[in-house]
XYZ file of C-alpha atoms in Angstrom:
620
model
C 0.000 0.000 0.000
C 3.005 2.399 0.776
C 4.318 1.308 -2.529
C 1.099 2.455 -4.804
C -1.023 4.914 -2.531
C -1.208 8.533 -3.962
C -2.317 10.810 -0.921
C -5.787 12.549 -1.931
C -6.204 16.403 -1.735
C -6.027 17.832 1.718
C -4.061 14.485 3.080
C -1.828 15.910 5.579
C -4.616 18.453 7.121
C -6.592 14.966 7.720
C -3.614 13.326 9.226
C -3.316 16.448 11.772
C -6.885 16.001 12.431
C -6.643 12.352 13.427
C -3.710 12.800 15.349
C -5.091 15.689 17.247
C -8.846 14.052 17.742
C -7.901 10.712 17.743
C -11.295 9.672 15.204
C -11.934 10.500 12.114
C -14.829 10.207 9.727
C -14.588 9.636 6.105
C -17.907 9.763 3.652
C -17.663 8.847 0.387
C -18.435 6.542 -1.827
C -16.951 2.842 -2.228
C -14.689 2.863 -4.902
C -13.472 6.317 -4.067
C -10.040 5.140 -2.600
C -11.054 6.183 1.085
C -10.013 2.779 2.558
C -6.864 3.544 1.327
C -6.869 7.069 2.221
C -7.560 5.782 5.904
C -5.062 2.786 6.056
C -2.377 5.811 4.675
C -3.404 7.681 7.843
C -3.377 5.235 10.055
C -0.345 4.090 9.092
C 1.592 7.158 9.361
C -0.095 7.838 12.871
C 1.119 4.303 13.638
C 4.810 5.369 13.062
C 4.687 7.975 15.475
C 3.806 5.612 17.974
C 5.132 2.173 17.582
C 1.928 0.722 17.076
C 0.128 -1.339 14.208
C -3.049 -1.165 11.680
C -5.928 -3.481 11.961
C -9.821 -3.606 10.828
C -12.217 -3.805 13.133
C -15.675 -5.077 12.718
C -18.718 -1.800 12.980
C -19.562 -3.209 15.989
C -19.441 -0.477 18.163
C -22.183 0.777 15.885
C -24.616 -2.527 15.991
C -25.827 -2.569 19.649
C -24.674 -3.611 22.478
C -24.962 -7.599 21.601
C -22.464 -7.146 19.029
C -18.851 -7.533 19.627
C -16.737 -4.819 20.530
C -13.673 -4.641 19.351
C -10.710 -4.152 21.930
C -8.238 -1.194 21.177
C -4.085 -1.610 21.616
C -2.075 1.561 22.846
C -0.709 3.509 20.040
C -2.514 1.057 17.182
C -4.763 2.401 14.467
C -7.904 0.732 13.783
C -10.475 1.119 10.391
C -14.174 0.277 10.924
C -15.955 0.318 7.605
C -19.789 0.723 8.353
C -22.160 -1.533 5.533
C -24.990 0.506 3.963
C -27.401 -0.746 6.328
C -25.477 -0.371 9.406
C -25.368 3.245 8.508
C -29.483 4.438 10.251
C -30.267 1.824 12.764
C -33.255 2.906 14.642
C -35.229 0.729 17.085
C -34.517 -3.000 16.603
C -37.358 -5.063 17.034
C -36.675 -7.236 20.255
C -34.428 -4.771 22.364
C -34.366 -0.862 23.432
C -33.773 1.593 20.600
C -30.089 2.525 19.457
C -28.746 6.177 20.503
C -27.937 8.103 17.242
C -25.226 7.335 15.354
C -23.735 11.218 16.441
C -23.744 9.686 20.534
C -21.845 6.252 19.212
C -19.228 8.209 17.735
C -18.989 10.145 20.605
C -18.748 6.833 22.628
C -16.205 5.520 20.696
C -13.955 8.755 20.709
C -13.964 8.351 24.288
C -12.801 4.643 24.412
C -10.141 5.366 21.730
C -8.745 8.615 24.048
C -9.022 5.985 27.332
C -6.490 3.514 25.205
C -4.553 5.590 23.350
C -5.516 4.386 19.881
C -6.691 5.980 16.520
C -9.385 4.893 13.980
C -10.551 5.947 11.044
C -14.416 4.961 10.205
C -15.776 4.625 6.972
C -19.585 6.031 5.658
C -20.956 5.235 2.921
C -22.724 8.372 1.035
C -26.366 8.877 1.613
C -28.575 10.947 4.539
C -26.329 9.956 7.407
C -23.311 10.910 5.922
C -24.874 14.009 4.907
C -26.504 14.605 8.805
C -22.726 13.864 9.761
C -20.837 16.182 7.797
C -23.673 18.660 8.386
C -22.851 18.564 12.251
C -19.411 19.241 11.776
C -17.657 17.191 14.367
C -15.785 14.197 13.513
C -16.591 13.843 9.789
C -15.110 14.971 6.653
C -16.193 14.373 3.105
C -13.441 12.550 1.486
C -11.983 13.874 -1.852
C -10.529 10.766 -4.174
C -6.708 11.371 -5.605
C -6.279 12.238 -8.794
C -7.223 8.960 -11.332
C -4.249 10.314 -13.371
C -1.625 9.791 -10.673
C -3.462 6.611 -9.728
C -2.794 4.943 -13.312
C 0.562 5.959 -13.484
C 1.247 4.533 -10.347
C 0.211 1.525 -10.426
C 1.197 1.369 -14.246
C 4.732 1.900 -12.805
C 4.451 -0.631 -9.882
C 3.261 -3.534 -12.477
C 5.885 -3.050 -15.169
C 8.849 -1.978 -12.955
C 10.649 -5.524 -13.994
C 9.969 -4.924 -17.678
C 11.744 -2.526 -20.386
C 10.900 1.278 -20.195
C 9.192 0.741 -23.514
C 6.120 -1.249 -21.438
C 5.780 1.535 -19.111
C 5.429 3.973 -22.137
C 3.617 2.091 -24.034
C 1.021 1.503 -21.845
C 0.767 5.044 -21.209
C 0.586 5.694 -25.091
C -2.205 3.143 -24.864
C -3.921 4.849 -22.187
C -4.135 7.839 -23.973
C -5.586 6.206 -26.881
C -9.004 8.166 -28.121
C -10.759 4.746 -28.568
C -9.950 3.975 -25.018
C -11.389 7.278 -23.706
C -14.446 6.236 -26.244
C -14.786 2.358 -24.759
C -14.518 3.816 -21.154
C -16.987 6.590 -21.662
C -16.107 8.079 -18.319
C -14.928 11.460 -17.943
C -12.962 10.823 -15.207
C -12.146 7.262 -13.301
C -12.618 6.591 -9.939
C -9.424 5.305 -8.278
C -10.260 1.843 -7.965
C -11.302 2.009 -11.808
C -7.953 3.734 -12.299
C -6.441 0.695 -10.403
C -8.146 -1.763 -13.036
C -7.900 -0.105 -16.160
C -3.884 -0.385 -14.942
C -4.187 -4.261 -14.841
C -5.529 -4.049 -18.416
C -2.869 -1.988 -19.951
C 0.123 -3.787 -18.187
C -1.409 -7.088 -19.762
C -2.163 -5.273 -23.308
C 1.471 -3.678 -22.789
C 3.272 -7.604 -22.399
C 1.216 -9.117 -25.391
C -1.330 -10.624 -23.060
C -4.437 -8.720 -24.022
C -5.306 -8.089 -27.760
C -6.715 -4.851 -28.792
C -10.248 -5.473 -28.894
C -9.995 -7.376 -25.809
C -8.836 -4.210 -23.926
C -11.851 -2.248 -25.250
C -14.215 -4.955 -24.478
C -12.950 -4.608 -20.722
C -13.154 -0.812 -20.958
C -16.721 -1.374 -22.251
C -17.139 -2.681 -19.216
C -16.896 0.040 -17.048
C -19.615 1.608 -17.026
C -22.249 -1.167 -16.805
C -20.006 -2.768 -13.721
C -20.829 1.044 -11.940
C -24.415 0.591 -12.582
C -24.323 -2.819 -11.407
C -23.204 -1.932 -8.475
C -25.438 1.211 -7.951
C -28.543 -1.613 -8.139
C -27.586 -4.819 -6.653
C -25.734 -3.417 -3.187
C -26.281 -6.339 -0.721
C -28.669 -5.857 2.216
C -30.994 -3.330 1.171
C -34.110 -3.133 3.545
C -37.727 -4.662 2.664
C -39.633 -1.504 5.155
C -40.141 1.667 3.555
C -39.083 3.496 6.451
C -35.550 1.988 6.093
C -35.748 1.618 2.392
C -36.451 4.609 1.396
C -32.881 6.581 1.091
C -32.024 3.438 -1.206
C -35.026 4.129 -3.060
C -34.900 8.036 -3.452
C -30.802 7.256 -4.712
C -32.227 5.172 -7.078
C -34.943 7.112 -8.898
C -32.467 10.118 -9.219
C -29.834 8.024 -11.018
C -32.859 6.396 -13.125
C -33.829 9.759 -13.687
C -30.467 11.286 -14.946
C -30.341 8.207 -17.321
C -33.472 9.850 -18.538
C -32.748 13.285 -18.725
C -29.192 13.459 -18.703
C -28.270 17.626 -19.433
C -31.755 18.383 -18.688
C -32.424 21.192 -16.595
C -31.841 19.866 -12.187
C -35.552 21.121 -11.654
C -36.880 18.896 -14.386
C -34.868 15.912 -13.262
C -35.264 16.308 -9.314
C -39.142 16.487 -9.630
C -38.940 13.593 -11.986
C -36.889 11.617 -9.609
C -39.098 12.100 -7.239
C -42.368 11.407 -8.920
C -40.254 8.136 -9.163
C -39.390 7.580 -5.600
C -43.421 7.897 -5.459
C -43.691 4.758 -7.609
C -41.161 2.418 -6.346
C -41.940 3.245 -2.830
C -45.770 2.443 -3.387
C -44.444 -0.551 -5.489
C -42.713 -1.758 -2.058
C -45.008 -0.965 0.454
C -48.613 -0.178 -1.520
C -50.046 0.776 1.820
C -47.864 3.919 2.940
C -47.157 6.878 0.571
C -43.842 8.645 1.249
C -43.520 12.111 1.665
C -40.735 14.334 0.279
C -38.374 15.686 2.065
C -38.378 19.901 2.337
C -34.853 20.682 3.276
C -31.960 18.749 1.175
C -28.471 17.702 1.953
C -25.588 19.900 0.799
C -25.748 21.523 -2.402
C -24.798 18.978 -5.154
C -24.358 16.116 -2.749
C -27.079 13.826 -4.249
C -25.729 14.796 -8.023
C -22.090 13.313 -6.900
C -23.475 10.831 -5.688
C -24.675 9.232 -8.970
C -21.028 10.521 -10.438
C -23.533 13.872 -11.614
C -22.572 17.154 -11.673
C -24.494 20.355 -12.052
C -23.621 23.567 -14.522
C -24.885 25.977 -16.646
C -26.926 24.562 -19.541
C -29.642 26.493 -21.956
C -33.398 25.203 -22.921
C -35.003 26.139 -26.061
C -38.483 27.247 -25.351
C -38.936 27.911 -29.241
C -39.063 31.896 -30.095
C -36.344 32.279 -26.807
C -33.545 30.151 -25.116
C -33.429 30.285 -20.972
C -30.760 29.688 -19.135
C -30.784 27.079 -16.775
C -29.051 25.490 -13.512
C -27.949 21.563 -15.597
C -27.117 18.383 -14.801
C -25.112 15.623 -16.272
C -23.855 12.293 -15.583
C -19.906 12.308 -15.652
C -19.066 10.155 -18.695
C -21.717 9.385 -21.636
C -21.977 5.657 -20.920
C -23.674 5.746 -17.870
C -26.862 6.683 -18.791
C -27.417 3.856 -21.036
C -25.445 1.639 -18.668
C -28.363 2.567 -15.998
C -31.291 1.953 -18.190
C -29.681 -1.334 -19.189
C -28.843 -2.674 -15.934
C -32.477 -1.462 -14.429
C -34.480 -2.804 -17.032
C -32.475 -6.314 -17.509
C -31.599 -7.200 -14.099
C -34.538 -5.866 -11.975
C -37.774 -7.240 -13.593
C -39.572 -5.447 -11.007
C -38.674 -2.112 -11.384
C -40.086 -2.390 -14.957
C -44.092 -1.797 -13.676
C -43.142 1.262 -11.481
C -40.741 2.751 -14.063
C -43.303 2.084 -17.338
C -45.854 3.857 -15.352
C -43.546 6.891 -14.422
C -42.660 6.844 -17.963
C -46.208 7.216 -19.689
C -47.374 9.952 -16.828
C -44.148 11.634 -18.147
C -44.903 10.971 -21.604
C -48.214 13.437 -20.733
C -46.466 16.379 -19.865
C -47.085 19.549 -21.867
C -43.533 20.353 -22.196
C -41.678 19.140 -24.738
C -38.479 19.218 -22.457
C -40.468 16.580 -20.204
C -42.170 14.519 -22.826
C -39.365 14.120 -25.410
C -36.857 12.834 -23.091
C -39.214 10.116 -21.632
C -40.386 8.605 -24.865
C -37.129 8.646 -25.750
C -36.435 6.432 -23.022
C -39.479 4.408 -23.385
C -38.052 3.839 -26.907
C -35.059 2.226 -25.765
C -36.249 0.075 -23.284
C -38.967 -1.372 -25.469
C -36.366 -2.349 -28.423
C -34.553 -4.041 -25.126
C -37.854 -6.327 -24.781
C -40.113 -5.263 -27.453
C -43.211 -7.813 -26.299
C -42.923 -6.257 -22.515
C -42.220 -2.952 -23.554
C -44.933 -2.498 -26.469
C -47.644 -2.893 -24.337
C -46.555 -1.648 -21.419
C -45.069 1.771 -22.983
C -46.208 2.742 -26.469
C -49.460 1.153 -26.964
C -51.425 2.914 -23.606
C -49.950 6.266 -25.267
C -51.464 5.812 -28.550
C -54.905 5.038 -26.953
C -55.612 7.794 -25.063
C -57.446 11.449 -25.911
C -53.901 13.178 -25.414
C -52.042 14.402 -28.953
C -48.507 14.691 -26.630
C -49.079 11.045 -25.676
C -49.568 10.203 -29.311
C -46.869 12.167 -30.646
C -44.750 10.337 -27.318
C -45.392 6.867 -28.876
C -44.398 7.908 -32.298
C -41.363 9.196 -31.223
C -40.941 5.746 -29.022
C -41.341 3.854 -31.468
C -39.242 5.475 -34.254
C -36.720 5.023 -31.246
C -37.091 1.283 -30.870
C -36.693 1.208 -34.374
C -32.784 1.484 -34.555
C -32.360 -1.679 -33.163
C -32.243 -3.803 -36.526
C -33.333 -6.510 -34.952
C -36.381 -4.613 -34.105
C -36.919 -2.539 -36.753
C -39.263 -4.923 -38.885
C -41.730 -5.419 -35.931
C -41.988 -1.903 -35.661
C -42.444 -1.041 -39.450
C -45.031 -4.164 -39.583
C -47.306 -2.366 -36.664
C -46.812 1.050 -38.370
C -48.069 -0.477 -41.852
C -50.806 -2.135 -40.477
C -51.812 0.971 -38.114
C -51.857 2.925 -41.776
C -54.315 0.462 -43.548
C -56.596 -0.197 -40.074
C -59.909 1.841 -38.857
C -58.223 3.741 -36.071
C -57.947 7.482 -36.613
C -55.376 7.407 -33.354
C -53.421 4.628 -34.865
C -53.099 6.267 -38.427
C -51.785 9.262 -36.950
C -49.418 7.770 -34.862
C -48.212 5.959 -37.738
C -47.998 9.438 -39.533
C -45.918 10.894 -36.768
C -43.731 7.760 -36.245
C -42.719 7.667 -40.503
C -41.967 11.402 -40.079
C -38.310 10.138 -38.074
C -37.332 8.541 -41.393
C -36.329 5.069 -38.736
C -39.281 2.460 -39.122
C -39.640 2.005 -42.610
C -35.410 1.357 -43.184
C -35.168 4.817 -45.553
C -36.009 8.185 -46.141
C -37.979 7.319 -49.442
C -39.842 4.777 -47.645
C -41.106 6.362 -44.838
C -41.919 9.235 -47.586
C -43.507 6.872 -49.409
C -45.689 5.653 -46.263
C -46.463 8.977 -45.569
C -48.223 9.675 -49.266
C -50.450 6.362 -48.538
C -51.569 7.562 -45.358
C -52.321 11.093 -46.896
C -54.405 8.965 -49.145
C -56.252 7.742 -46.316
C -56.434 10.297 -43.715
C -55.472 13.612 -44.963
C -52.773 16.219 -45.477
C -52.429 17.924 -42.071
C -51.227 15.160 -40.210
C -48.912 13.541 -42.398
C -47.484 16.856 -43.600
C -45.487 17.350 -40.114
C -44.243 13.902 -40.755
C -42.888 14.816 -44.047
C -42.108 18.408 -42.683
C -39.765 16.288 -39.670
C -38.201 14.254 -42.769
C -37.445 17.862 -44.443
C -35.337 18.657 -41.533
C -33.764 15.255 -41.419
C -30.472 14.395 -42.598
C -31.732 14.156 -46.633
C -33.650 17.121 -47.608
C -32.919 16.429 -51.003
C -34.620 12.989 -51.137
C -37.812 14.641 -49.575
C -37.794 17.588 -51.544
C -37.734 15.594 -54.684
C -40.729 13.157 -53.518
C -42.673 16.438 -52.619
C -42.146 17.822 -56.240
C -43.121 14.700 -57.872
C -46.336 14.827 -55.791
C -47.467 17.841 -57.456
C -48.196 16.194 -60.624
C -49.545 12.908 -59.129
C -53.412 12.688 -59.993
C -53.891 11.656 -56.599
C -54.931 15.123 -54.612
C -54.384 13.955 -51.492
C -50.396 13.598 -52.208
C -50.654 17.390 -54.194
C -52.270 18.451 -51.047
C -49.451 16.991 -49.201
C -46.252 18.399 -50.884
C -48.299 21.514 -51.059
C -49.190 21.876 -47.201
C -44.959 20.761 -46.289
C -43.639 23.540 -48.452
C -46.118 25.780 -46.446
C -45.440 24.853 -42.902
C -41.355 24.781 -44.100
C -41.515 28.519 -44.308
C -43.334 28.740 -40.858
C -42.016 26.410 -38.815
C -38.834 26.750 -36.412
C -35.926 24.323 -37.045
C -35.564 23.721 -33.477
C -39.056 22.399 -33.304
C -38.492 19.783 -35.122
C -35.623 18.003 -34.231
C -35.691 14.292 -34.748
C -33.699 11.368 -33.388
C -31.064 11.738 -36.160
C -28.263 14.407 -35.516
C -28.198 17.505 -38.494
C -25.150 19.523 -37.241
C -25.622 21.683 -40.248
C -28.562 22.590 -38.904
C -27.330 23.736 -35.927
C -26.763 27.127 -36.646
C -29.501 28.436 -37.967
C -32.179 26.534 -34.903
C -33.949 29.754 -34.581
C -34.552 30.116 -38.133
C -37.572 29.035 -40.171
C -36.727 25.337 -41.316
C -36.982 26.859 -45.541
C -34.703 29.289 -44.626
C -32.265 26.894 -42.873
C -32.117 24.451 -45.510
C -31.419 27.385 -48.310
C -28.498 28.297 -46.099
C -27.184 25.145 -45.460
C -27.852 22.983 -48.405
C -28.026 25.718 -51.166
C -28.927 22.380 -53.458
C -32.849 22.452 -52.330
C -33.240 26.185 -54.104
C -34.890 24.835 -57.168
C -37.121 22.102 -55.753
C -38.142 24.504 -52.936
C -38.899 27.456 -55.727
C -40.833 25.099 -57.564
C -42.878 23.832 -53.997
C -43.523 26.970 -53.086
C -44.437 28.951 -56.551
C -46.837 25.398 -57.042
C -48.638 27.141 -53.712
C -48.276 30.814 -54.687
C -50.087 30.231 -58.341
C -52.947 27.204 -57.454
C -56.215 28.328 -56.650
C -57.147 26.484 -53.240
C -53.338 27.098 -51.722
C -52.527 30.960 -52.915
C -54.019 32.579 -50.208
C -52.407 30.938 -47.354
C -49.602 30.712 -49.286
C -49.484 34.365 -49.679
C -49.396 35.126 -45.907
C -46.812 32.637 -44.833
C -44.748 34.241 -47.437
C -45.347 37.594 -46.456
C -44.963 36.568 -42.624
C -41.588 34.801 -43.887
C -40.432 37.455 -45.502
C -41.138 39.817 -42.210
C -39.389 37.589 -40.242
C -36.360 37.945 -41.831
C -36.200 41.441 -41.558
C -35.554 41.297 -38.372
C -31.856 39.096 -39.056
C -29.704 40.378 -41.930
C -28.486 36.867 -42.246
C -31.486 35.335 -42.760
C -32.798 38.480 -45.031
C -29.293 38.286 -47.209
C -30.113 34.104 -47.280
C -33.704 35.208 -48.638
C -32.953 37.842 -50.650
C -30.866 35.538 -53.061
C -33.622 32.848 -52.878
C -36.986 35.529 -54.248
C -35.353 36.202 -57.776
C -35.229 32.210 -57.853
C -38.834 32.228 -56.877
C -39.921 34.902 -59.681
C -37.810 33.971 -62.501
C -37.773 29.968 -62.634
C -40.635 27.952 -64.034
C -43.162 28.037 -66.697
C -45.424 29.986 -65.645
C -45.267 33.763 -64.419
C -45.620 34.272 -60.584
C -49.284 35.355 -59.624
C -49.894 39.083 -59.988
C -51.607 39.506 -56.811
C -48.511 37.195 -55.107
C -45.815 39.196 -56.717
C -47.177 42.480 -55.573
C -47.703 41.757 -52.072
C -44.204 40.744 -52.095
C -43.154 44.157 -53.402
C -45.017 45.642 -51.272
C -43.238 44.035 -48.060
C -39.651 44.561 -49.482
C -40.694 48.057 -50.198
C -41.753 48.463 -46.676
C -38.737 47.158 -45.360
């Protein structure tokens, strides 16, 4: 230990501390390197005096039955308390237990009466926090560096090797692809401490490439794993219930990981609601008013909290966000939940769809999302338990929630036929809710395996249903990643015989000049979008993909000169036009588009259309 232990921040204050107080109180998290951190004190307390290091059982903390261990002069002593030895109220065939503040109190005196040391161990969670609130013998613990950690033990494991292994393995380590397998943004020191194992084997030839990103793939899910299957966890709600509220927050980050902390605190508790009435269906909990220190639950679940921004559509807010520290956890959480705990499945679907119901897209979006993902996990549980209620009630969010869920299941391949099966026959059936979730679901461009496809879905259920519908599916597929593709099925709409599909292309190129990019985002990144999120999506696309001029020009002169379109395609140019006064970007990008508009085609732009026009660029 002497050989590999890096001393964590503050080290040499905490050694003072124990020396001068004889206890000390660590909190943190296992994993964290505070056993180490306390051995390392101990140790050099232990020098002073002569004496040794031993571990003790937490006896002194389960009752008087339980053994008590017997402290040597000068010898240091670690007690690591278990999660559930932590908040041990009244036991249930003796007098209750003084608080856990009067134990340690108890125990300082015994260690002053022998002249011994000892460091105890708390796991994070309430009494940790009502610990280090009080201020007396405990101290939050603050890991070493994983850097120094690696290195170390990088150096201990090759020291009887070349220098080129050592440097090597720190090449390796540096690797991009192993940042991208590990997917944490930084390593706790006992991960630091394994990932070192894996280089020093890759480093003498014993581990192949892929076999050392296959471990680092591992990470992640092994932290979940551990977040959800920690032995001994309580069956009353009274006891279970700090388990159960640490739970639904790191559930809920896996959700709404970068979301704003309001969203995701009321969401985790609207979770703690369910699994707690899951448990015990007789007692509802309460919610706590006053919380622990400020950003002590987010580190915790490896969270942190920052300044983020939330689109509300016209405006952008600022917000106080929060983010799990490495982009494989959140999956790695909704994984491990949803595989390995079949019963948290009821409670979470349920918290799911009541989320799905939420007005704000900043709620709703994020749990479908979800919901998508776990159903192409399980599709036959998760179907019926997720998307299906959604598409059968009154609500148009909940609709427009299992749409987006299922365009979401539909990037698994494997599930991706089941999915386009149910939209197709959804399309052809009776139900008005069904065909429009269909509708909404083709407008991701996922289900149906292409672009063209799910366009040409879309024109059948125009057929069927209508034009207004359908056309924000095909307007979502406009601001997908092939504009082109759509643009060109809309124009060749305009001289099908069917007027349902004229309708169609005609209604698109209408809402395209009207409708924010940011609105409709799909499940597909289009970074060249980016930029221009505030702008109307027509406008967006002329700027980014100068290429869709002429088909757009055609769409939208096809609306300006028809009889049954001109009128509403008059205003939403005008209002277009308005709206770009008020950007010289977007005014310079539509300036060089109107001559297009004028000039190209056939036929001469409608006299009534083309003075209007004037009229608003004169006004200008």
């Amino acid at each position: 230990m002497r050989r590999l232990h890096r001393p964590a921040p503050g080290h040499r204050a905490l050694r003072e501390r124990l020396w001068r107080t004889r206890l000390l109180v660590l909190c943190g998290e296992p994993g964290t390197g505070r056993a180490w951190t306390a051995l390392a004190l101990l140790a050099e307390c232990a020098q002073r005096t002569g004496g040794g290091v031993v571990r003790v059982g937490p006896g002194p903390f389960l009752g008087p039955s339980a053994g008590q261990p017997e402290f040597h002069r000068g010898h240091g002593c670690l007690l690591e308390l278990p999660p559930v030895a932590t908040d041990i109220g009244t036991p249930p065939d003796g007098p209750p237990h003084p608080p856990l503040d009067t134990r340690l109190d108890r125990l300082r005196d015994r260690l002053v009466e022998h002249g011994a040391y000892a460091v105890v161990l708390v796991p994070g969670g309430p009494v940790a926090e009502r610990l280090l609130n009080a201020r007396r013998h405990a101290l939050p613990h603050e890991p070493p560096a994983a850097t120094d950690v690696l290195d170390g033990h990088l150096t201990d494991l090759l020291a009887d090797g070349p220098a080129e292994l050592l440097e090597q393995a720190r090449a390796t380590a540096a690797r991009p692809e192993v940042a991208e397998a590990l997917g944490l943004d930084e390593l706790l020191p006992g991960e630091a401490a394994r990932l070192a194992h894996h280089l020093a084997g890759h480093a003498r030839g014993r581990i192949s490439d892929a076999r050392l990103l296959e471990h680092c793939r591992s990470f992640a899910p092994r932290q979940a794993r551990a977040w959800f299957t920690a032995p001994g966890r309580p069956d009353t709600l009274p006891a279970a219930l700090p388990d159960l509220r640490a739970a639904a927050l790191r559930i809920a980050l896996a959700v709404f990981n970068g979301s704003a902390h309001s969203l995701t605190s009321d969401a985790a508790e609207l979770l703690t609601w369910e699994l707690a009435v899951t448990l015990d269906p007789h007692h509802a909990p309460g919610r706590p008013l006053f919380t622990a220190r400020p950003g002590a639950a987010p580190a915790a679940a490896r969270a942190v909290c920052g300044d983020g921004v939330e689109d509300l559509g016209e405006a952008s807010v600022p917000v106080r966000a929060v983010w799990f520290r490495g982009r494989r956890l959140a999956s790695a959480v909704l994984y491990e939940v949803w595989d390995g705990h079949h019963n948290l499945r009821g409670p979470m679907c349920r918290w799911l769809r009541a989320l799905c119901d939420d007005p704000r897209p900043q709620v709703w979006v994020r749990a479908a999302v979800a919901a998508g993902v776990l159903c192409a996990r399980d599709y036959l549980y998760g179907l019926v338990e997720l998307p299906l209620p959604l598409v059968r009630t009154d609500s148009p969010v909940q609709r427009m929630a299992a749409a987006t869920a299922l365009a979401e299941a539909s990037r698994a391949p494997e599930v991706r036929p089941a999915v386009d099966g149910l939209l197709r026959a959804w399309a052809r059936g009776d139900d008005a809710r069904e065909r429009e979730t269909a509708a909404l679901a083709h407008g991701y461009g996922l289900a149906a395996g292409s672009v063209p496809a799910s366009l040409a879905e879309l024109g059948r259920i125009a057929c069927a249903d209508g034009s207004v519908t359908t056309s924000y599916g095909a307007l979502r597929l406009l601001a997908g990643t092939e504009p082109e593709v759509v643009l060109d099925g809309l124009v060749h709409w305009l001289r099908d015989t069917r007027r349902p599909r004229r309708d169609l292309a005609l209604l698109t190129a209408l809402r395209a000049v009207t409708t924010r990019t940011s609105h409709l985002w799909g499940l597909t990144e289009v970074p060249e979008l980016e930029p221009y999120a505030a702008w109307p999506l027509a406008t967006a696309l002329l700027a980014a993909r100068p290429g869709c001029a002429p088909q757009l020009s055609e769409l939208l002169r096809a609306a300006l000169t028809w009889a049954r379109s001109a009128g509403a395609a008059e205003d939403a140019l005008v209002g277009w036009i308005r709206r770009a006064a008020r950007d010289e970007r977007q005014l310079a990008v539509l300036c060089g588009f109107l001559p297009r508009l004028a000039q190209d085609g056939d036929e001469p732009l409608d006299v009534r259309a083309a003075t209007r026009i004037r009229e608003v660029l004169e006004a200008l």
